[in-house]
């Protein structure tokens, strides 16, 4: 892909249901993907497993929003035993950091009592659609708790679509749906025609939604 590919072009890609990836962290080239089968997490019908519900209620981590976007991206780019290679390279980090500065990309972070970043996720917000990009965890259930907080925030903010890009076995426990490209584009167009408010649950900083509050929103929407 051309070096001239910029944040505005990236936003246009998302509006068309297309997103960039790279072959590896070391490869500085990008390519565009539009999967024939799309993974979607339902905002109406999002399932929180029983064990995770108990953990969310205990609030083992401090949850914040947009406090460490670049660090979350770095966490997602780390090589782990479960993920020996990653597609998040420097051009991708730069592009999404630019979107974050412009208010289109957001992160949810989990911190332990010592102040360490132990998990989180990031994605792109357009209209009433949120495109989940990646998540990471350095402590038990940290990324899952971040996801629960994200879903509750999206529900309260009037979002209609949470794109997970691909089928991911780890997301099946939350009710992941598979959708043909044509059906996804219809859902996307409808979501883009409306406005979602990512900050309806509070602006940057500590998430004002408690664990119990998140579960209440999700349960009463499901």
Short mmCIF file of C-alpha atoms in Angstrom, two decimals:
data_model
loop_
_atom_site.label_atom_id
_atom_site.label_comp_id
_atom_site.label_asym_id
_atom_site.label_seq_id
_atom_site.Cartn_x
_atom_site.Cartn_y
_atom_site.Cartn_z
CA UNK A 1 0.00 0.00 0.00
CA UNK A 2 1.21 3.51 -0.77
CA UNK A 3 3.07 5.49 1.87
CA UNK A 4 0.49 8.21 1.19
CA UNK A 5 -2.24 6.16 2.88
CA UNK A 6 -3.43 8.42 5.69
CA UNK A 7 -5.99 8.66 8.48
CA UNK A 8 -8.70 10.14 6.23
CA UNK A 9 -8.31 7.23 3.81
CA UNK A 10 -8.47 4.84 6.76
CA UNK A 11 -11.80 6.32 7.88
CA UNK A 12 -13.15 5.95 4.33
CA UNK A 13 -12.10 2.30 4.40
CA UNK A 14 -14.05 1.71 7.59
CA UNK A 15 -17.14 3.32 6.08
CA UNK A 16 -16.92 0.69 3.33
CA UNK A 17 -16.36 -2.22 5.68
CA UNK A 18 -12.65 -2.50 4.89
CA UNK A 19 -9.73 -2.44 7.32
CA UNK A 20 -5.92 -2.67 7.08
CA UNK A 21 -3.55 -5.36 8.30
CA UNK A 22 0.10 -6.31 7.92
CA UNK A 23 1.80 -9.68 7.55
CA UNK A 24 3.90 -9.09 10.66
CA UNK A 25 5.11 -6.40 13.04
CA UNK A 26 8.40 -6.22 11.12
CA UNK A 27 6.73 -5.80 7.71
CA UNK A 28 6.08 -2.10 7.11
CA UNK A 29 3.59 -2.77 4.29
CA UNK A 30 -0.18 -2.72 4.75
CA UNK A 31 -2.96 -4.45 2.87
CA UNK A 32 -6.74 -4.03 2.99
CA UNK A 33 -9.20 -6.74 4.01
CA UNK A 34 -12.93 -7.10 3.55
CA UNK A 35 -13.83 -10.58 4.90
CA UNK A 36 -16.50 -12.60 3.13
CA UNK A 37 -17.68 -13.72 6.57
CA UNK A 38 -17.64 -11.09 9.30
CA UNK A 39 -17.52 -11.57 13.05
CA UNK A 40 -19.98 -9.36 14.95
CA UNK A 41 -20.59 -9.11 18.70
CA UNK A 42 -24.28 -8.47 19.42
CA UNK A 43 -25.02 -5.48 21.60
CA UNK A 44 -28.52 -6.89 22.07
CA UNK A 45 -27.83 -10.39 23.27
CA UNK A 46 -24.22 -9.96 24.42
CA UNK A 47 -23.55 -12.86 26.78
CA UNK A 48 -21.41 -12.54 29.89
CA UNK A 49 -20.49 -16.01 31.23
CA UNK A 50 -21.46 -16.68 34.84
CA UNK A 51 -17.88 -16.90 36.16
CA UNK A 52 -16.96 -13.66 34.45
CA UNK A 53 -20.05 -11.95 35.91
CA UNK A 54 -18.78 -12.71 39.39
CA UNK A 55 -15.36 -11.30 38.52
CA UNK A 56 -16.81 -8.14 36.96
CA UNK A 57 -18.84 -7.50 40.11
CA UNK A 58 -15.71 -7.82 42.28
CA UNK A 59 -14.01 -5.08 40.23
CA UNK A 60 -10.46 -6.48 40.50
CA UNK A 61 -9.08 -3.73 38.26
CA UNK A 62 -9.51 0.01 37.86
CA UNK A 63 -11.06 0.62 34.46
CA UNK A 64 -10.34 3.79 32.48
CA UNK A 65 -11.13 5.11 29.03
CA UNK A 66 -8.71 6.81 26.61
CA UNK A 67 -5.99 7.17 29.24
CA UNK A 68 -3.27 5.08 27.60
CA UNK A 69 -4.23 4.56 23.97
CA UNK A 70 -0.72 4.10 22.59
CA UNK A 71 0.27 1.82 25.46
CA UNK A 72 -2.77 -0.34 24.77
CA UNK A 73 -1.72 -0.61 21.13
CA UNK A 74 1.77 -1.60 22.25
CA UNK A 75 0.25 -4.24 24.53
CA UNK A 76 -1.79 -5.60 21.64
CA UNK A 77 1.35 -5.71 19.49
CA UNK A 78 3.32 -7.81 21.99
CA UNK A 79 4.30 -11.34 21.09
CA UNK A 80 2.85 -13.84 23.57
CA UNK A 81 2.83 -17.65 23.83
CA UNK A 82 -0.76 -17.63 22.57
CA UNK A 83 0.06 -15.10 19.86
CA UNK A 84 3.65 -15.57 18.67
CA UNK A 85 3.30 -13.00 15.91
CA UNK A 86 1.26 -9.82 15.46
CA UNK A 87 0.05 -7.71 12.55
CA UNK A 88 0.29 -4.38 14.41
CA UNK A 89 3.30 -2.63 12.87
CA UNK A 90 4.58 0.94 13.15
CA UNK A 91 2.46 2.34 10.27
CA UNK A 92 -0.68 0.90 11.88
CA UNK A 93 0.28 2.33 15.28
CA UNK A 94 0.83 5.75 13.70
CA UNK A 95 -2.45 5.69 11.77
CA UNK A 96 -4.59 4.73 14.74
CA UNK A 97 -2.79 7.14 17.04
CA UNK A 98 -3.76 9.85 14.56
CA UNK A 99 -7.39 8.70 14.67
CA UNK A 100 -7.26 8.74 18.47
CA UNK A 101 -6.02 12.33 18.52
CA UNK A 102 -8.93 13.25 16.26
CA UNK A 103 -11.48 11.49 18.47
CA UNK A 104 -12.22 8.52 16.20
CA UNK A 105 -10.25 5.80 18.00
CA UNK A 106 -10.68 4.85 21.65
CA UNK A 107 -9.20 2.55 24.24
CA UNK A 108 -10.40 0.89 27.42
CA UNK A 109 -7.72 0.11 30.00
CA UNK A 110 -7.50 -2.11 33.10
CA UNK A 111 -5.02 -1.30 35.89
CA UNK A 112 -4.04 -3.30 38.96
CA UNK A 113 -3.60 -1.91 42.47
CA UNK A 114 0.07 -1.17 41.79
CA UNK A 115 -0.85 1.05 38.85
CA UNK A 116 0.30 -1.38 36.17
CA UNK A 117 -1.55 -1.59 32.86
CA UNK A 118 -2.68 -5.22 32.81
CA UNK A 119 -5.09 -5.32 29.90
CA UNK A 120 -7.21 -3.39 27.47
CA UNK A 121 -8.57 -2.99 23.99
CA UNK A 122 -8.90 -0.37 21.28
CA UNK A 123 -11.03 0.30 18.24
CA UNK A 124 -12.57 2.87 15.92
CA UNK A 125 -15.87 4.71 16.36
CA UNK A 126 -17.92 6.00 13.41
CA UNK A 127 -21.57 6.94 13.68
CA UNK A 128 -23.28 4.24 15.74
CA UNK A 129 -20.68 1.62 14.76
CA UNK A 130 -17.64 0.55 16.75
CA UNK A 131 -14.93 -1.48 15.09
CA UNK A 132 -13.00 -3.55 17.60
CA UNK A 133 -9.37 -3.84 16.57
CA UNK A 134 -7.43 -5.77 19.19
CA UNK A 135 -7.19 -6.61 22.88
CA UNK A 136 -4.54 -7.87 25.25
CA UNK A 137 -4.27 -9.23 28.77
CA UNK A 138 -1.39 -9.53 31.24
CA UNK A 139 -3.62 -10.56 34.15
CA UNK A 140 -6.59 -12.88 34.57
CA UNK A 141 -9.72 -11.67 32.73
CA UNK A 142 -8.35 -8.14 32.19
CA UNK A 143 -9.20 -7.97 28.49
CA UNK A 144 -12.60 -9.59 29.10
CA UNK A 145 -13.45 -7.01 31.75
CA UNK A 146 -12.40 -4.25 29.34
CA UNK A 147 -14.74 -5.76 26.74
CA UNK A 148 -17.67 -5.84 29.18
CA UNK A 149 -17.09 -2.17 30.00
CA UNK A 150 -16.85 -1.34 26.30
CA UNK A 151 -20.12 -3.10 25.49
CA UNK A 152 -21.95 -1.35 28.34
CA UNK A 153 -20.58 2.01 27.16
CA UNK A 154 -21.68 1.33 23.59
CA UNK A 155 -25.16 0.31 24.73
CA UNK A 156 -25.57 3.46 26.81
CA UNK A 157 -24.20 5.54 23.95
CA UNK A 158 -26.79 4.26 21.46
CA UNK A 159 -24.46 2.20 19.30
CA UNK A 160 -25.94 -0.37 16.94
CA UNK A 161 -22.97 -2.39 15.69
CA UNK A 162 -19.84 -3.88 17.27
CA UNK A 163 -17.58 -5.29 14.59
CA UNK A 164 -15.17 -8.04 15.65
CA UNK A 165 -13.78 -8.44 12.09
CA UNK A 166 -13.28 -12.23 12.05
CA UNK A 167 -14.60 -15.32 13.75
CA UNK A 168 -12.56 -15.75 16.92
CA UNK A 169 -13.08 -18.82 19.14
CA UNK A 170 -12.25 -16.72 22.22
CA UNK A 171 -15.25 -14.49 21.47
CA UNK A 172 -17.78 -17.29 21.06
CA UNK A 173 -18.50 -17.21 24.80
CA UNK A 174 -19.90 -13.69 24.34
CA UNK A 175 -22.35 -14.70 21.61
CA UNK A 176 -20.24 -13.90 18.54
CA UNK A 177 -22.24 -13.95 15.31
CA UNK A 178 -21.06 -14.66 11.79
CA UNK A 179 -22.44 -12.49 9.03
CA UNK A 180 -22.06 -12.54 5.25
CA UNK A 181 -20.33 -9.50 3.78
CA UNK A 182 -23.49 -8.18 2.07
CA UNK A 183 -25.49 -8.44 5.30
CA UNK A 184 -22.72 -6.78 7.27
CA UNK A 185 -22.56 -3.86 4.83
CA UNK A 186 -26.31 -3.31 5.25
CA UNK A 187 -25.93 -3.29 9.03
CA UNK A 188 -22.95 -0.97 8.72
CA UNK A 189 -24.74 1.51 6.47
CA UNK A 190 -27.64 1.65 8.90
CA UNK A 191 -25.31 2.21 11.87
CA UNK A 192 -23.37 4.92 10.06
CA UNK A 193 -26.60 6.82 9.41
CA UNK A 194 -27.04 7.31 13.17
CA UNK A 195 -24.89 8.84 15.85
CA UNK A 196 -23.37 7.04 18.79
CA UNK A 197 -22.02 8.88 21.83
CA UNK A 198 -18.90 7.15 23.11
CA UNK A 199 -18.71 9.52 26.07
CA UNK A 200 -22.28 9.17 27.29
CA UNK A 201 -20.86 7.22 30.26
CA UNK A 202 -18.33 9.93 30.99
CA UNK A 203 -15.36 11.39 29.16
CA UNK A 204 -11.73 10.31 29.37
CA UNK A 205 -10.56 9.00 32.71
CA UNK A 206 -11.96 6.48 35.13
CA UNK A 207 -15.07 4.73 33.83
CA UNK A 208 -18.00 5.93 35.94
CA UNK A 209 -19.85 2.67 35.21
CA UNK A 210 -19.30 0.13 37.98
CA UNK A 211 -19.03 -3.54 37.23
CA UNK A 212 -22.57 -4.02 38.48
CA UNK A 213 -23.70 -1.06 36.38
CA UNK A 214 -22.19 -2.59 33.25
CA UNK A 215 -23.92 -5.90 33.86
CA UNK A 216 -27.24 -4.14 34.50
CA UNK A 217 -27.03 -2.30 31.17
CA UNK A 218 -26.08 -5.44 29.28
CA UNK A 219 -28.73 -7.62 30.93
CA UNK A 220 -31.55 -5.15 30.34
CA UNK A 221 -30.52 -4.74 26.71
CA UNK A 222 -30.22 -8.48 26.11
#
